[in-house]
PDB file of C-alpha atoms in Angstrom:
ATOM      1  CA  MET A 565     286.621  27.085 -42.949  1.00  0.00           C
ATOM      2  CA  MET A 566     288.149  30.213 -44.517  1.00  0.00           C
ATOM      3  CA  ALA A 567     291.069  30.024 -46.910  1.00  0.00           C
ATOM      4  CA  VAL A 568     294.618  29.964 -45.571  1.00  0.00           C
ATOM      5  CA  TRP A 569     296.056  33.441 -45.028  1.00  0.00           C
ATOM      6  CA  GLY A 570     299.488  34.608 -46.061  1.00  0.00           C
ATOM      7  CA  LEU A 571     300.270  32.184 -48.870  1.00  0.00           C
ATOM      8  CA  GLY A 572     301.418  33.208 -52.312  1.00  0.00           C
ATOM      9  CA  ALA A 573     304.692  34.992 -52.963  1.00  0.00           C
ATOM     10  CA  VAL A 574     306.009  34.474 -49.430  1.00  0.00           C
ATOM     11  CA  PRO A 575     309.481  32.931 -49.115  1.00  0.00           C
ATOM     12  CA  ALA A 576     309.546  29.427 -47.626  1.00  0.00           C
ATOM     13  CA  CYS A 577     312.781  30.027 -45.726  1.00  0.00           C
ATOM     14  CA  VAL A 578     312.967  30.511 -41.968  1.00  0.00           C
ATOM     15  CA  ALA A 579     314.118  33.942 -40.881  1.00  0.00           C
ATOM     16  CA  ALA A 580     315.469  34.578 -37.385  1.00  0.00           C
ATOM     17  CA  ASP A 581     315.314  38.319 -38.014  1.00  0.00           C
ATOM     18  CA  VAL A 582     315.637  39.635 -34.440  1.00  0.00           C
ATOM     19  CA  ALA A 583     316.675  37.880 -31.227  1.00  0.00           C
ATOM     20  CA  GLY A 584     313.594  36.096 -29.886  1.00  0.00           C
ATOM     21  CA  HIS A 585     311.736  36.237 -33.210  1.00  0.00           C
ATOM     22  CA  VAL A 586     311.255  33.589 -35.878  1.00  0.00           C
ATOM     23  CA  ALA A 587     309.336  33.768 -39.131  1.00  0.00           C
ATOM     24  CA  GLY A 588     308.500  31.223 -41.804  1.00  0.00           C
ATOM     25  CA  ARG A 589     305.933  28.754 -43.030  1.00  0.00           C
ATOM     26  CA  MET A 590     304.185  26.718 -40.364  1.00  0.00           C
ATOM     27  CA  ASP A 591     304.007  22.964 -40.005  1.00  0.00           C
ATOM     28  CA  ILE A 592     301.083  22.275 -37.656  1.00  0.00           C
ATOM     29  CA  VAL A 593     301.863  19.590 -35.049  1.00  0.00           C
ATOM     30  CA  ASP A 594     298.606  19.821 -33.097  1.00  0.00           C
ATOM     31  CA  GLY A 595     296.125  22.416 -31.901  1.00  0.00           C
ATOM     32  CA  ASP A 596     298.642  24.532 -29.996  1.00  0.00           C
ATOM     33  CA  THR A 597     302.034  23.356 -31.265  1.00  0.00           C
ATOM     34  CA  LEU A 598     303.778  24.076 -34.552  1.00  0.00           C
ATOM     35  CA  ARG A 599     307.150  23.966 -36.243  1.00  0.00           C
ATOM     36  CA  ILE A 600     308.909  26.583 -38.278  1.00  0.00           C
ATOM     37  CA  GLY A 601     311.937  24.981 -39.833  1.00  0.00           C
ATOM     38  CA  ALA A 602     313.579  22.849 -37.151  1.00  0.00           C
ATOM     39  CA  GLN A 603     312.081  24.861 -34.280  1.00  0.00           C
ATOM     40  CA  ARG A 604     309.198  23.381 -32.304  1.00  0.00           C
ATOM     41  CA  LEU A 605     306.989  26.154 -30.911  1.00  0.00           C
ATOM     42  CA  ARG A 606     304.238  26.145 -28.274  1.00  0.00           C
ATOM     43  CA  LEU A 607     301.621  28.887 -28.506  1.00  0.00           C
ATOM     44  CA  PHE A 608     301.412  31.176 -25.504  1.00  0.00           C
ATOM     45  CA  GLY A 609     298.228  31.535 -23.452  1.00  0.00           C
ATOM     46  CA  VAL A 610     296.193  28.786 -25.118  1.00  0.00           C
ATOM     47  CA  ASP A 611     295.636  25.095 -24.425  1.00  0.00           C
ATOM     48  CA  ALA A 612     294.076  22.935 -27.140  1.00  0.00           C
ATOM     49  CA  PRO A 613     292.549  19.476 -26.605  1.00  0.00           C
ATOM     50  CA  GLU A 614     295.123  16.703 -26.847  1.00  0.00           C
ATOM     51  CA  ARG A 615     295.003  14.623 -30.036  1.00  0.00           C
ATOM     52  CA  ALA A 616     293.963  11.531 -28.057  1.00  0.00           C
ATOM     53  CA  GLN A 617     291.169  13.417 -26.288  1.00  0.00           C
ATOM     54  CA  SER A 618     287.457  12.701 -26.844  1.00  0.00           C
ATOM     55  CA  CYS A 619     284.362  14.819 -26.255  1.00  0.00           C
ATOM     56  CA  THR A 620     280.725  13.839 -25.642  1.00  0.00           C
ATOM     57  CA  THR A 621     277.729  15.419 -27.351  1.00  0.00           C
ATOM     58  CA  ALA A 622     274.459  16.227 -25.583  1.00  0.00           C
ATOM     59  CA  GLU A 623     273.083  13.001 -27.098  1.00  0.00           C
ATOM     60  CA  GLY A 624     275.870  10.967 -25.509  1.00  0.00           C
ATOM     61  CA  HIS A 625     277.894  10.437 -28.705  1.00  0.00           C
ATOM     62  CA  ILE A 626     281.655  10.227 -28.065  1.00  0.00           C
ATOM     63  CA  TRP A 627     283.779  11.727 -30.810  1.00  0.00           C
ATOM     64  CA  PRO A 628     287.541  12.357 -31.291  1.00  0.00           C
ATOM     65  CA  CYS A 629     287.540  16.101 -30.704  1.00  0.00           C
ATOM     66  CA  GLY A 630     291.303  16.328 -30.140  1.00  0.00           C
ATOM     67  CA  ALA A 631     292.115  14.875 -33.564  1.00  0.00           C
ATOM     68  CA  TRP A 632     289.384  17.066 -35.069  1.00  0.00           C
ATOM     69  CA  VAL A 633     290.952  20.214 -33.611  1.00  0.00           C
ATOM     70  CA  THR A 634     294.341  19.311 -35.109  1.00  0.00           C
ATOM     71  CA  ALA A 635     292.694  18.709 -38.500  1.00  0.00           C
ATOM     72  CA  GLN A 636     290.891  22.066 -38.380  1.00  0.00           C
ATOM     73  CA  VAL A 637     294.059  23.980 -37.545  1.00  0.00           C
ATOM     74  CA  ARG A 638     295.976  22.178 -40.296  1.00  0.00           C
ATOM     75  CA  GLN A 639     293.254  22.899 -42.820  1.00  0.00           C
ATOM     76  CA  ARG A 640     293.399  26.591 -42.025  1.00  0.00           C
ATOM     77  CA  TYR A 641     297.075  27.223 -41.340  1.00  0.00           C
ATOM     78  CA  GLN A 642     299.297  24.444 -42.686  1.00  0.00           C
ATOM     79  CA  GLY A 643     301.998  26.129 -44.769  1.00  0.00           C
ATOM     80  CA  ALA A 644     300.891  29.648 -43.865  1.00  0.00           C
ATOM     81  CA  TYR A 645     303.566  32.251 -43.168  1.00  0.00           C
ATOM     82  CA  ALA A 646     303.834  33.342 -39.538  1.00  0.00           C
ATOM     83  CA  ARG A 647     305.886  35.775 -37.502  1.00  0.00           C
ATOM     84  CA  CYS A 648     306.373  34.551 -33.942  1.00  0.00           C
ATOM     85  CA  THR A 649     307.835  36.213 -30.861  1.00  0.00           C
ATOM     86  CA  GLU A 650     309.381  34.063 -28.127  1.00  0.00           C
ATOM     87  CA  LEU A 651     308.076  34.865 -24.643  1.00  0.00           C
ATOM     88  CA  ALA A 652     309.512  31.944 -22.648  1.00  0.00           C
ATOM     89  CA  GLN A 653     310.621  28.321 -22.832  1.00  0.00           C
ATOM     90  CA  ASP A 654     308.637  25.425 -21.409  1.00  0.00           C
ATOM     91  CA  ARG A 655     309.937  22.427 -19.488  1.00  0.00           C
ATOM     92  CA  TYR A 656     310.235  20.412 -22.714  1.00  0.00           C
ATOM     93  CA  GLY A 657     312.616  22.955 -24.217  1.00  0.00           C
ATOM     94  CA  ARG A 658     310.070  24.389 -26.650  1.00  0.00           C
ATOM     95  CA  SER A 659     309.888  28.104 -27.301  1.00  0.00           C
ATOM     96  CA  VAL A 660     306.605  29.535 -26.029  1.00  0.00           C
ATOM     97  CA  VAL A 661     305.522  32.081 -28.616  1.00  0.00           C
ATOM     98  CA  ARG A 662     302.835  34.453 -29.772  1.00  0.00           C
ATOM     99  CA  CYS A 663     302.351  34.191 -33.541  1.00  0.00           C
ATOM    100  CA  GLU A 664     300.801  36.503 -36.102  1.00  0.00           C
ATOM    101  CA  VAL A 665     299.506  35.415 -39.495  1.00  0.00           C
ATOM    102  CA  ALA A 666     298.636  38.268 -41.891  1.00  0.00           C
ATOM    103  CA  GLY A 667     298.446  40.555 -38.869  1.00  0.00           C
ATOM    104  CA  GLY A 668     296.051  38.319 -36.924  1.00  0.00           C
ATOM    105  CA  ASP A 669     296.826  36.687 -33.564  1.00  0.00           C
ATOM    106  CA  LEU A 670     296.840  32.903 -34.075  1.00  0.00           C
ATOM    107  CA  GLY A 671     296.106  32.182 -30.405  1.00  0.00           C
ATOM    108  CA  HIS A 672     293.104  34.506 -30.408  1.00  0.00           C
ATOM    109  CA  TRP A 673     291.675  32.791 -33.498  1.00  0.00           C
ATOM    110  CA  LEU A 674     292.032  29.335 -31.918  1.00  0.00           C
ATOM    111  CA  VAL A 675     290.202  30.357 -28.748  1.00  0.00           C
ATOM    112  CA  ARG A 676     287.565  32.411 -30.561  1.00  0.00           C
ATOM    113  CA  GLU A 677     286.712  29.457 -32.819  1.00  0.00           C
ATOM    114  CA  GLY A 678     286.409  27.040 -29.910  1.00  0.00           C
ATOM    115  CA  LEU A 679     289.513  25.069 -30.874  1.00  0.00           C
ATOM    116  CA  ALA A 680     291.471  25.896 -27.716  1.00  0.00           C
ATOM    117  CA  PHE A 681     290.961  27.138 -24.183  1.00  0.00           C
ATOM    118  CA  ALA A 682     292.388  30.301 -22.678  1.00  0.00           C
ATOM    119  CA  TYR A 683     295.254  28.985 -20.535  1.00  0.00           C
ATOM    120  CA  ARG A 684     294.414  31.028 -17.453  1.00  0.00           C
ATOM    121  CA  LYS A 685     297.304  29.566 -15.487  1.00  0.00           C
ATOM    122  CA  TYR A 686     299.676  31.600 -17.642  1.00  0.00           C
ATOM    123  CA  SER A 687     297.633  34.444 -19.142  1.00  0.00           C
ATOM    124  CA  GLN A 688     294.258  36.202 -19.107  1.00  0.00           C
ATOM    125  CA  ARG A 689     294.790  37.455 -22.662  1.00  0.00           C
ATOM    126  CA  TYR A 690     292.204  35.191 -24.311  1.00  0.00           C
ATOM    127  CA  VAL A 691     289.589  34.849 -21.570  1.00  0.00           C
ATOM    128  CA  ALA A 692     287.080  37.159 -23.284  1.00  0.00           C
ATOM    129  CA  ALA A 693     287.421  35.219 -26.552  1.00  0.00           C
ATOM    130  CA  GLU A 694     286.800  31.946 -24.716  1.00  0.00           C
ATOM    131  CA  THR A 695     283.723  33.362 -22.978  1.00  0.00           C
ATOM    132  CA  GLN A 696     282.269  34.282 -26.380  1.00  0.00           C
ATOM    133  CA  ALA A 697     283.085  30.861 -27.847  1.00  0.00           C
ATOM    134  CA  VAL A 698     281.452  29.052 -24.921  1.00  0.00           C
ATOM    135  CA  ALA A 699     278.317  31.219 -25.185  1.00  0.00           C
ATOM    136  CA  ALA A 700     278.079  30.492 -28.911  1.00  0.00           C
ATOM    137  CA  ARG A 701     278.903  26.781 -28.395  1.00  0.00           C
ATOM    138  CA  ARG A 702     281.608  27.019 -31.056  1.00  0.00           C
ATOM    139  CA  GLY A 703     283.980  24.163 -31.756  1.00  0.00           C
ATOM    140  CA  VAL A 704     284.498  21.789 -28.851  1.00  0.00           C
ATOM    141  CA  HIS A 705     282.262  23.907 -26.619  1.00  0.00           C
ATOM    142  CA  GLY A 706     279.267  22.386 -28.385  1.00  0.00           C
ATOM    143  CA  SER A 707     280.087  19.166 -26.517  1.00  0.00           C
ATOM    144  CA  ASP A 708     281.048  18.116 -23.015  1.00  0.00           C
ATOM    145  CA  VAL A 709     284.813  18.664 -23.091  1.00  0.00           C
ATOM    146  CA  GLN A 710     287.417  18.184 -20.391  1.00  0.00           C
ATOM    147  CA  HIS A 711     290.011  20.896 -19.993  1.00  0.00           C
ATOM    148  CA  PRO A 712     293.232  19.636 -21.636  1.00  0.00           C
ATOM    149  CA  ALA A 713     295.268  20.177 -18.462  1.00  0.00           C
ATOM    150  CA  ALA A 714     292.843  17.979 -16.517  1.00  0.00           C
ATOM    151  CA  PHE A 715     292.981  15.358 -19.279  1.00  0.00           C
ATOM    152  CA  ARG A 716     296.790  15.274 -19.131  1.00  0.00           C
ATOM    153  CA  ALA A 717     296.771  15.025 -15.341  1.00  0.00           C
ATOM    154  CA  ALA A 718     294.345  12.085 -15.482  1.00  0.00           C
ATOM    155  CA  ARG A 719     296.554  10.295 -18.012  1.00  0.00           C
ATOM    156  CA  ARG A 720     299.644  10.810 -15.853  1.00  0.00           C
ATOM    157  CA  GLN A 721     297.811   9.369 -12.862  1.00  0.00           C
ATOM    158  CA  ALA A 722     296.613   6.388 -14.906  1.00  0.00           C
ATOM    159  CA  ALA A 723     300.116   5.767 -16.212  1.00  0.00           C
ATOM    160  CA  ALA A 724     301.556   5.937 -12.710  1.00  0.00           C
ATOM    161  CA  ARG A 725     299.075   3.301 -11.547  1.00  0.00           C
ATOM    162  CA  GLN A 726     299.653   1.006 -14.511  1.00  0.00           C
ATOM    163  CA  ALA A 727     302.088  -1.762 -13.605  1.00  0.00           C
ATOM    164  CA  ALA A 728     303.995  -3.947 -16.033  1.00  0.00           C
ATOM    165  CA  PRO A 729     302.220  -7.297 -16.506  1.00  0.00           C
ATOM    166  CA  LYS A 730     305.102  -9.501 -15.407  1.00  0.00           C
ATOM    167  CA  GLY A 731     308.677  -9.477 -14.218  1.00  0.00           C
ATOM    168  CA  ASP A 732     311.039  -7.246 -16.155  1.00  0.00           C
ATOM    169  CA  CYS A 733     308.690  -6.622 -19.093  1.00  0.00           C
ATOM    170  CA  ALA A 734     308.474  -2.887 -18.415  1.00  0.00           C
ATOM    171  CA  ILE A 735     309.050  -1.446 -21.898  1.00  0.00           C
ATOM    172  CA  LYS A 736     305.933   0.363 -23.146  1.00  0.00           C
ATOM    173  CA  GLY A 737     304.990  -0.159 -26.795  1.00  0.00           C
ATOM    174  CA  ASN A 738     302.839   2.845 -27.736  1.00  0.00           C
ATOM    175  CA  ILE A 739     301.050   3.623 -31.029  1.00  0.00           C
ATOM    176  CA  SER A 740     300.943   7.334 -31.856  1.00  0.00           C
ATOM    177  CA  ALA A 741     298.012   9.249 -33.313  1.00  0.00           C
ATOM    178  CA  LYS A 742     299.691   8.873 -36.725  1.00  0.00           C
ATOM    179  CA  GLY A 743     300.098   5.115 -36.302  1.00  0.00           C
ATOM    180  CA  ALA A 744     303.828   5.160 -35.506  1.00  0.00           C
ATOM    181  CA  ARG A 745     304.918   2.281 -33.247  1.00  0.00           C
ATOM    182  CA  ILE A 746     307.231   3.709 -30.591  1.00  0.00           C
ATOM    183  CA  PHE A 747     308.538   2.084 -27.427  1.00  0.00           C
ATOM    184  CA  HIS A 748     309.459   3.917 -24.244  1.00  0.00           C
ATOM    185  CA  MET A 749     312.107   2.689 -21.812  1.00  0.00           C
ATOM    186  CA  PRO A 750     311.897   3.297 -18.057  1.00  0.00           C
ATOM    187  CA  GLY A 751     313.561   6.644 -17.357  1.00  0.00           C
ATOM    188  CA  GLN A 752     312.780   8.198 -20.735  1.00  0.00           C
ATOM    189  CA  GLU A 753     310.972  11.539 -20.837  1.00  0.00           C
ATOM    190  CA  HIS A 754     307.475  10.303 -21.731  1.00  0.00           C
ATOM    191  CA  TYR A 755     307.599   6.884 -20.072  1.00  0.00           C
ATOM    192  CA  ALA A 756     305.665   7.766 -16.916  1.00  0.00           C
ATOM    193  CA  ARG A 757     302.729   9.333 -18.742  1.00  0.00           C
ATOM    194  CA  THR A 758     302.438   6.675 -21.462  1.00  0.00           C
ATOM    195  CA  VAL A 759     299.435   4.399 -20.931  1.00  0.00           C
ATOM    196  CA  ILE A 760     299.304   1.007 -22.664  1.00  0.00           C
ATOM    197  CA  ARG A 761     295.922   0.472 -24.378  1.00  0.00           C
ATOM    198  CA  GLN A 762     295.978  -3.176 -25.353  1.00  0.00           C
ATOM    199  CA  ALA A 763     292.620  -2.929 -27.125  1.00  0.00           C
ATOM    200  CA  LYS A 764     294.323  -0.602 -29.645  1.00  0.00           C
ATOM    201  CA  GLY A 765     297.244  -2.940 -30.248  1.00  0.00           C
ATOM    202  CA  GLU A 766     299.672  -1.411 -27.768  1.00  0.00           C
ATOM    203  CA  ARG A 767     301.742  -3.787 -25.671  1.00  0.00           C
ATOM    204  CA  TRP A 768     304.535  -4.382 -23.194  1.00  0.00           C
ATOM    205  CA  PHE A 769     307.977  -5.703 -24.144  1.00  0.00           C
ATOM    206  CA  CYS A 770     310.625  -7.486 -22.118  1.00  0.00           C
ATOM    207  CA  SER A 771     313.636  -6.313 -24.146  1.00  0.00           C
ATOM    208  CA  VAL A 772     314.702  -3.820 -26.790  1.00  0.00           C
ATOM    209  CA  ASP A 773     315.373  -6.674 -29.225  1.00  0.00           C
ATOM    210  CA  GLU A 774     311.836  -7.970 -28.754  1.00  0.00           C
ATOM    211  CA  ALA A 775     310.327  -4.527 -29.366  1.00  0.00           C
ATOM    212  CA  GLN A 776     312.402  -3.877 -32.480  1.00  0.00           C
ATOM    213  CA  ALA A 777     311.682  -7.315 -33.877  1.00  0.00           C
ATOM    214  CA  ALA A 778     307.959  -6.595 -33.515  1.00  0.00           C
ATOM    215  CA  GLY A 779     308.314  -3.382 -35.534  1.00  0.00           C
ATOM    216  CA  TRP A 780     308.548  -0.750 -32.794  1.00  0.00           C
ATOM    217  CA  ARG A 781     311.254   1.926 -32.697  1.00  0.00           C
ATOM    218  CA  LYS A 782     312.749   3.540 -29.596  1.00  0.00           C
ATOM    219  CA  ALA A 783     311.444   6.960 -28.529  1.00  0.00           C
ATOM    220  CA  ARG A 784     313.951   9.707 -29.223  1.00  0.00           C
ATOM    221  CA  ARG A 785     313.713  11.107 -25.671  1.00  0.00           C
TER     222      ARG A 785
END
C-alpha cells in the first residue's frame, strides 16, 4: 500500500470551517465510516463489506474480507487529514459526506482499489471505478463476495427468525469485531439485527444483572 497522504505539519484540530463542512484528522471506523473529532461520518456513494463479512476464493477458501478491508483503509488513511462535505444524514444520524484527502476523492479510491462497491441505490458516481476494479479483480473482487447490502439484509432476516432459548431470557450478549462484550435489550436500536453466535462465545441473558456479572456492558443505543 502507498504511504498515507496529508500527514506532516497539518493541525490535529477539527475545523467546522463552513456550514456543512468538516475538516480534521480521520479515525477509521470501518471501510466506509470514519470519525473526525466527535463526528461519525458515512461516506457517500460507496458501500464497503461489513467487518463480519467473509469472502470465498476460487479455490473455496473462506477468508475475513470485511476485517481485511477495514485494515487496509486504516493502514492507508488512519490519521490522515481530510476535508469532508456533508450531503445528507442517514437514518442512524450520521452525516453522509464526500471526503477529499490531498485533493483526492476518498470514495473513488476505495471503489477503484476494490475495497468498496459503488452504492448504486444512492449514486452512479463510482460505477465506472467499480467496473474497472471488477475487471482487474482488485481487492475483494478477486473472490466471491456478497454485496454488503445483501449481507446486511440476510443478517436482519436471520436475527428476526432467531428466538430466545427460553422464557424471558431475551437479552442478546454480542461480541464485537474488537472483542468488546456488549448486550442488547429488546427495543434497543441494534437488537433486531443482532444474531447470537454461540460458537463464538456469544450468549443470551435473562437479566441485566446476569449480563453485567458475566462481563458484558449495555449497548449505548
